[in-house]
XYZ file of C-alpha atoms in Angstrom:
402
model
C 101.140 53.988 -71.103
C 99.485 51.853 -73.695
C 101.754 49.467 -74.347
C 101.967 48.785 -70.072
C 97.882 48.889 -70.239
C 98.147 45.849 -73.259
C 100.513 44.281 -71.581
C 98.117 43.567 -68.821
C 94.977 43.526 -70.311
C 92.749 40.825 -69.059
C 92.299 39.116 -72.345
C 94.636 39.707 -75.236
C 92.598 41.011 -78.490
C 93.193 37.627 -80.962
C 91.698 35.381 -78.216
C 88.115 37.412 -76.753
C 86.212 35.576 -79.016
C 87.947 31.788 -77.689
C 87.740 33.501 -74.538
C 83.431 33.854 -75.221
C 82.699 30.846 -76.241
C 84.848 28.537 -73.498
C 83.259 30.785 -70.838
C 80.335 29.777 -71.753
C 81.095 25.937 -71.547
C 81.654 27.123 -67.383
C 78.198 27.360 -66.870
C 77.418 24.411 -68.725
C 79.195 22.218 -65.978
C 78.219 24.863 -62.906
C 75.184 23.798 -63.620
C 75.324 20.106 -64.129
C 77.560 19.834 -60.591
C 75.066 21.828 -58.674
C 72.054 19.914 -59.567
C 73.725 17.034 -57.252
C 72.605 19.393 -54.302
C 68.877 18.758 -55.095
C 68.963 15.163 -56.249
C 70.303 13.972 -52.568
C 67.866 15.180 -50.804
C 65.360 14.009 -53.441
C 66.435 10.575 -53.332
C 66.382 10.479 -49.930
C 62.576 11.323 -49.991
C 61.277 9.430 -53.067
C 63.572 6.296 -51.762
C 64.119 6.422 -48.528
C 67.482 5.811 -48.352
C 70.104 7.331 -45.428
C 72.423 10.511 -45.867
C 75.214 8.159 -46.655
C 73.413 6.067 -49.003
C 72.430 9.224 -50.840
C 76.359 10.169 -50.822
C 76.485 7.782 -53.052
C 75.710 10.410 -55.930
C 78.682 11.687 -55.310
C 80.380 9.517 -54.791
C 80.006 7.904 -58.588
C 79.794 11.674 -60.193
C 83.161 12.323 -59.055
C 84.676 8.885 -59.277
C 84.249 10.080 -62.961
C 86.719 12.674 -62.607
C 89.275 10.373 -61.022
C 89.130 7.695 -63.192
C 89.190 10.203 -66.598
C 91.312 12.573 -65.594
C 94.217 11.573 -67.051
C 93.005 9.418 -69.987
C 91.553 13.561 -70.424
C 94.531 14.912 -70.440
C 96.894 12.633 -72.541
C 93.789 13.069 -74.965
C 93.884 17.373 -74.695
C 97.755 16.590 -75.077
C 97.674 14.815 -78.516
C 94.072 16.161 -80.109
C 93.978 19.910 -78.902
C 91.563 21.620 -76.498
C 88.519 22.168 -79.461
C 88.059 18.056 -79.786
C 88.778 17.488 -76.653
C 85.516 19.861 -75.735
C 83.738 18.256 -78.579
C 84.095 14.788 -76.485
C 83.220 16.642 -73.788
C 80.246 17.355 -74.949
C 79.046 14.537 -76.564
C 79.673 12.649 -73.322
C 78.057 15.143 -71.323
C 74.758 15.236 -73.658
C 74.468 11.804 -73.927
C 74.476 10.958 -69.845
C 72.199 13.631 -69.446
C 69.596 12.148 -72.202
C 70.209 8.661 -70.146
C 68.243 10.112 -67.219
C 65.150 9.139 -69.861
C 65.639 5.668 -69.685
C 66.419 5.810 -65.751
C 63.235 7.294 -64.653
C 61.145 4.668 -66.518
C 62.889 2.139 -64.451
C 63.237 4.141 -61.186
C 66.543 2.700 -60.672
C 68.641 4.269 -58.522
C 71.730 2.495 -59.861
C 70.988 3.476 -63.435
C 70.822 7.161 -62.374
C 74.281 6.792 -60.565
C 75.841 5.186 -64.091
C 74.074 8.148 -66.125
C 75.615 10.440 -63.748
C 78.950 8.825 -64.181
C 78.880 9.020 -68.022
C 78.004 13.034 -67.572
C 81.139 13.255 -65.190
C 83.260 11.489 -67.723
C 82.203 14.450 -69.623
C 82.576 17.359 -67.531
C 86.298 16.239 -66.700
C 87.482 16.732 -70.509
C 85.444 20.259 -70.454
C 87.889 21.391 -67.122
C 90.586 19.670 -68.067
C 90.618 21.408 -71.087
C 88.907 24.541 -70.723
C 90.842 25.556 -67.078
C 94.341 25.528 -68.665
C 93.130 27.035 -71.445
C 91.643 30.133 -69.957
C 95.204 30.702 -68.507
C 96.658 31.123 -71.556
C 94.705 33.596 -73.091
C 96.480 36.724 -72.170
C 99.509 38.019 -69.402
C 100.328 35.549 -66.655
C 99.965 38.466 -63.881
C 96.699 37.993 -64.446
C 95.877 34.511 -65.222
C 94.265 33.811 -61.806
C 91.802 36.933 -62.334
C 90.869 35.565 -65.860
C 90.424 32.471 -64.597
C 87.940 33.725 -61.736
C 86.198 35.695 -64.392
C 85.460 32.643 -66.297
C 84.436 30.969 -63.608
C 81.730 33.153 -62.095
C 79.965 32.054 -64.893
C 80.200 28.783 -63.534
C 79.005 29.777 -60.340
C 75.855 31.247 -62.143
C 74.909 27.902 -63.204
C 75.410 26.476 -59.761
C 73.184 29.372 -58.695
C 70.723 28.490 -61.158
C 70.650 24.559 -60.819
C 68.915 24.232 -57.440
C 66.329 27.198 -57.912
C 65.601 25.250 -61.376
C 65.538 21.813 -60.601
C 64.449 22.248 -57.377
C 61.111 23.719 -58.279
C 60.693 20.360 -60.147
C 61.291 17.557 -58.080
C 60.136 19.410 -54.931
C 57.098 20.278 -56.763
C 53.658 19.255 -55.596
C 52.785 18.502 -59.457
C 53.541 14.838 -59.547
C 53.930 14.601 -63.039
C 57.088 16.558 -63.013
C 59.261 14.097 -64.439
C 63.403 14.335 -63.129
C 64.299 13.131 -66.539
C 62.941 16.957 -68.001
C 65.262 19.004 -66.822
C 68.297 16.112 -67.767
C 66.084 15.813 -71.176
C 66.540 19.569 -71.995
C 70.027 20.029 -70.565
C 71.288 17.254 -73.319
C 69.239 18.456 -76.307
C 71.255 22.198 -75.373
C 75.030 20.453 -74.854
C 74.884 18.624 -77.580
C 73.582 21.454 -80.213
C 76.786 23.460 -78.180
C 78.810 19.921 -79.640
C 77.829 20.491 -82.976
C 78.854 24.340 -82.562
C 82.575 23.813 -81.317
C 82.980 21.152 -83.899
C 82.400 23.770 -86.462
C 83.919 26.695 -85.006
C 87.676 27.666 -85.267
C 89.294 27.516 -81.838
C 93.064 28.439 -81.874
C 95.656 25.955 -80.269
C 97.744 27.578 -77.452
C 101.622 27.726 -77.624
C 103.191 27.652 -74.115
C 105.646 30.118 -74.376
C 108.222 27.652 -72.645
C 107.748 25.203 -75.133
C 111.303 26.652 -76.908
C 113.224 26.348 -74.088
C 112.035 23.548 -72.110
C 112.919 19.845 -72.897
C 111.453 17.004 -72.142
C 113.913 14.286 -71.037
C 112.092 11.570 -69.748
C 107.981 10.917 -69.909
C 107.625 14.506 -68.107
C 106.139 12.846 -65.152
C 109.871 13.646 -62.909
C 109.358 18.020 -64.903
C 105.547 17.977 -63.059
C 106.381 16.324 -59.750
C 109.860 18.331 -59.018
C 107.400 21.549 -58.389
C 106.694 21.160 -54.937
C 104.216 24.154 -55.318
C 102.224 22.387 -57.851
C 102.517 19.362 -55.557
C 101.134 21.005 -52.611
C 98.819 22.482 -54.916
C 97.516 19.377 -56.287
C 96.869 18.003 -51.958
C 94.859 21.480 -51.464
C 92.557 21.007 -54.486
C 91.756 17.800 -53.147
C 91.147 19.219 -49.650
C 89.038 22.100 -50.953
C 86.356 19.776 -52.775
C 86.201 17.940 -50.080
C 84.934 21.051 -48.621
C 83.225 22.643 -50.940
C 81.368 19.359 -51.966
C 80.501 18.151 -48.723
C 78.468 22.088 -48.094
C 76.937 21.698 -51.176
C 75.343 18.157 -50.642
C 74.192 18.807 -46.718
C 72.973 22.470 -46.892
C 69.132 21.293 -47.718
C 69.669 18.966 -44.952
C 71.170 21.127 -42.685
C 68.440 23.956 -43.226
C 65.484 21.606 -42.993
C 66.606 19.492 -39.875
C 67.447 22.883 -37.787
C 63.547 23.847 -38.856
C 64.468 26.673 -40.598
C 62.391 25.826 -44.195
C 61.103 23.051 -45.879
C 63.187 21.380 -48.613
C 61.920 23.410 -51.605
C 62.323 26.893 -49.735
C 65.840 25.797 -48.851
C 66.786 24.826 -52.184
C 66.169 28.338 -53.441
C 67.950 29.841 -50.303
C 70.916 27.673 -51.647
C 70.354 29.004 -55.276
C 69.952 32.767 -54.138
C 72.018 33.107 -50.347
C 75.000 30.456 -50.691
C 75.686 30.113 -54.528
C 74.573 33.420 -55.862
C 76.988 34.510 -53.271
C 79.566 32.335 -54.767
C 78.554 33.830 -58.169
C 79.311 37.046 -56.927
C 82.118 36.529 -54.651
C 83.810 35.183 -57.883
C 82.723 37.996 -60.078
C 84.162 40.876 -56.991
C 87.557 38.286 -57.031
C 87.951 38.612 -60.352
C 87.658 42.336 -60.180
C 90.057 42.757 -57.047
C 92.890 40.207 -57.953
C 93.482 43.312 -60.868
C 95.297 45.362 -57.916
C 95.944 42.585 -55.275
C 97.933 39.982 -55.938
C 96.235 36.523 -55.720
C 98.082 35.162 -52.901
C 96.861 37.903 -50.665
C 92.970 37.227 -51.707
C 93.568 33.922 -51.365
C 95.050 34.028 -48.100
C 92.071 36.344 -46.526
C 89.744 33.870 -47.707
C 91.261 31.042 -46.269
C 90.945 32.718 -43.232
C 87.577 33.350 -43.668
C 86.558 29.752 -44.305
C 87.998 28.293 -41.621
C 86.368 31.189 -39.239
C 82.831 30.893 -40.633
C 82.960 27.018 -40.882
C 84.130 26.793 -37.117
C 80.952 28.603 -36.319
C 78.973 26.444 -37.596
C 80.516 23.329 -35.896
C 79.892 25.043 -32.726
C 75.764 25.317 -33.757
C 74.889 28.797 -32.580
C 71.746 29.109 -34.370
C 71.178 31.943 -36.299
C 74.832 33.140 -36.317
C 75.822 29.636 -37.572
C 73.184 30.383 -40.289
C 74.526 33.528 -41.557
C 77.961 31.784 -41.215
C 77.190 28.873 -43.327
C 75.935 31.244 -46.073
C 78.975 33.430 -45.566
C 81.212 30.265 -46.150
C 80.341 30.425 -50.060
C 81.862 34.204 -50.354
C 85.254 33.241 -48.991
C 85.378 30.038 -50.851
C 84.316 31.866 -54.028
C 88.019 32.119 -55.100
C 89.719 29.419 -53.865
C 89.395 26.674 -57.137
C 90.292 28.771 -59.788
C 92.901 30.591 -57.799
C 94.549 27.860 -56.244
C 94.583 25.865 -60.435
C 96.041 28.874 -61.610
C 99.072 29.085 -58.991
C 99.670 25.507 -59.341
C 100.006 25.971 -63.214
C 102.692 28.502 -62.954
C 106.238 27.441 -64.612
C 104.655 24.784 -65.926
C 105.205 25.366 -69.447
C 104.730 22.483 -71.818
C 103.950 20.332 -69.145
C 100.254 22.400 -68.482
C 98.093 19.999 -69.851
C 99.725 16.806 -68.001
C 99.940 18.717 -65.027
C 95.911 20.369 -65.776
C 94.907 16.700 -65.886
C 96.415 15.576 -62.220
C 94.280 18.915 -60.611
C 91.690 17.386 -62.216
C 91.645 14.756 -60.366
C 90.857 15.980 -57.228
C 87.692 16.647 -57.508
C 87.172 12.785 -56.378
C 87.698 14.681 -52.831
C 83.731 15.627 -53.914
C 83.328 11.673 -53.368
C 84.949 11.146 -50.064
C 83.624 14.129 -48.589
C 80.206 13.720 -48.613
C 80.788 10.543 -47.203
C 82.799 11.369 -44.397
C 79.907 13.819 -43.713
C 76.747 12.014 -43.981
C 78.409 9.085 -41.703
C 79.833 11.955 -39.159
C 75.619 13.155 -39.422
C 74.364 10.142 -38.871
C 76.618 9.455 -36.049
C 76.467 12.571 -34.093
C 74.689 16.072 -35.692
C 74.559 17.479 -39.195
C 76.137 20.758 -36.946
C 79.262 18.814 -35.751
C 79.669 16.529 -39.328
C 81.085 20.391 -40.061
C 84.261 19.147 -38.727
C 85.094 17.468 -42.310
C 85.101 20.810 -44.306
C 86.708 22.550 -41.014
C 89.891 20.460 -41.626
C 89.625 20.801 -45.090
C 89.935 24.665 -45.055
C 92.326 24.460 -42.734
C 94.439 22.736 -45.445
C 93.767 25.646 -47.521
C 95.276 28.338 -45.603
C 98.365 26.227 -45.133
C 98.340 26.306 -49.161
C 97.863 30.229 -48.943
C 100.379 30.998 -46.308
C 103.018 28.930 -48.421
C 102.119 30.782 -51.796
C 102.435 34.336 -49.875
C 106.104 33.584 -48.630
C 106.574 32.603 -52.132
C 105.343 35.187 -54.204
């Protein structure tokens, strides 16, 4: 009985401490991404500049991911996961103190570059740390351990609006944007300075002894039609999940439900604490039901609530919005740690080509602001309806599979 309870334990003993310390790099970057929610509508206000325009954040934070993704992972592959967090980190800290410099000038281009360098940084902390968590104990429960990580990432997306948002929506007009980017960098880069002391121990894939690599590896990733498919739905689900994220204010505040500050902390404390603790209750569950099943319920679930708020029945397409960031809780970590399966030494490669699509986060927002400005912020809902239905494509394959 004990050695079947070890054998599934969440975390094997010799990596907890790893486990600790990358977890908390999750909230690092949860909280980072989710301060993009506040600064559209912000620059929209202090500007004057059109949903689309505003996209534009977006549009250059996760152009970052695309264009580092794979320099990232060929730089994981041949340095190890600790220096590539170090980089991370450095990259991260040093974008963030940039938002100094940017507020002086009030340039709204300068702000999109600083936000550019910061992605540049958060792609080397996912590309290194989501692979990583996979490894650290059974592979039955790799998707759980991975959720469990990442509610802590959801914490600091629950955080970021209610924070920052008290800031920049504040009526105290010498609240500086720069303070809260001023603070965040002075923290990530002490948390540099910590990793590059620390000890963390180098994963062997247990395939490595039996798999060979007979080419460049690209034919090994791209034969697995599941991580294929796999790689289409992450790209569909930021899409998704990005385009929600940047509208809710503006959805809130143009159906007269709240001003902009009040909605900001209804998306700290409704929508992302919910997706805090939608990924803390996945976690928990995916320990007696297999992933595929979750994921597939959720799926569901999305593309339910999300087609109820394209059809803009007031208050029920309120509580359905909100309801949207439960369901979706799951679906990243889940859906990265499927993908990864059989991958052996070909993880990292393959980690840095998921990591990719978070440039969906670019082209959603997009699609949605011009969809807003064309007809209502109700029916630009359309863009993360398709996207989820995407999704539960993905699931239904992974269930017939499993």
């Amino acid at each position: 009985m004990e050695q079947q309870k070890q054998a599934h334990a969440l975390v094997k003993k010799e990596y907890v401490v790893p486990f600790i310390l990358v977890t908390s790099l999750f909230f690092m970057w949860g909280f980072a991404r989710a301060i993009l929610d506040v600064l559209n509508k912000h620059f929209q206000e202090v500007m004057g500049i059109s949903l689309a325009h505003s996209a534009m954040i977006q549009v250059m934070f996760y152009l970052g991911y695309f264009i580092m993704a794979i320099p990232a992972g060929l730089f994981i592959a041949r340095n190890g996961y600790r220096k590539g967090v170090v980089f991370g980190l450095l990259l991260f800290g040093i974008g963030s103190l940039m938002f100094i410099p940017g507020e002086y000038y009030m340039s709204f281009n300068f702000f999109l570059f600083s936000l550019f360098v910061i992605a540049c940084g958060l792609v080397f902390l996912e590309t290194a740390a989501n692979p990583y968590m996979t490894e650290l104990g059974d592979r039955e429960t790799a998707a759980s351990r991975l959720n469990l990580a990442q509610s802590f990432n959801g914490l600091g997306c629950a955080c970021a609006p209610l924070l920052v948002g008290l800031i920049v929506f504040s009526d105290n007009q010498d609240a500086g944007l720069s303070f809260p980017y001023m603070i965040m960098g002075v923290v990530v880069l002490a948390v540099a300075l910590m990793f590059s002391k620390i000890h963390l121990p180098e994963i062997v894939h247990e395939d490595d002894a039996m798999q060979t690599d007979t080419g460049t590896g690209k034919k090994g990733i791209w034969s697995h039609k599941l991580f294929v498919f796999g790689v289409l739905t992450l790209f569909c689900y930021e899409i998704a999940e990005i385009s929600i994220n940047s509208f809710f204010i503006n959805y809130v505040v143009d159906d007269g439900w709240m001003n902009a500050r009040d909605a900001a902390a209804v998306l700290s404390f409704g929508g992302l604490g919910l997706f805090m603790c939608g990924r803390f209750a996945g976690s928990w569950i995916m320990r007696y039901i297999r992933a595929e099943k979750v994921l597939f319920v959720c799926a569901v679930g999305t593309v339910v609530t999300t087609a109820l708020v394209v059809l803009g029945l007031g208050v029920v397409s309120l509580i359905s919005l909100i309801l949207i960031y439960v369901f979706e809780a799951i679906m990243f970590p889940t859906i990265f740690a499927i993908s990864l399966r059989g991958l052996g030494n070909y993880t990292k490669r393959a980690s840095s080509y998921l990591m990719m699509t978070p440039i969906g986060g670019a082209v959603g927002p997009l699609m949605m602001g011009y969809v807003a400005d064309q007809t209502t912020m109700s029916m630009s809902f359309i863009v993360p309806l398709i996207s989820y239905a995407v999704v539960l494509l993905y699931a239904g394959k992974v269930m017939k599979t499993a």
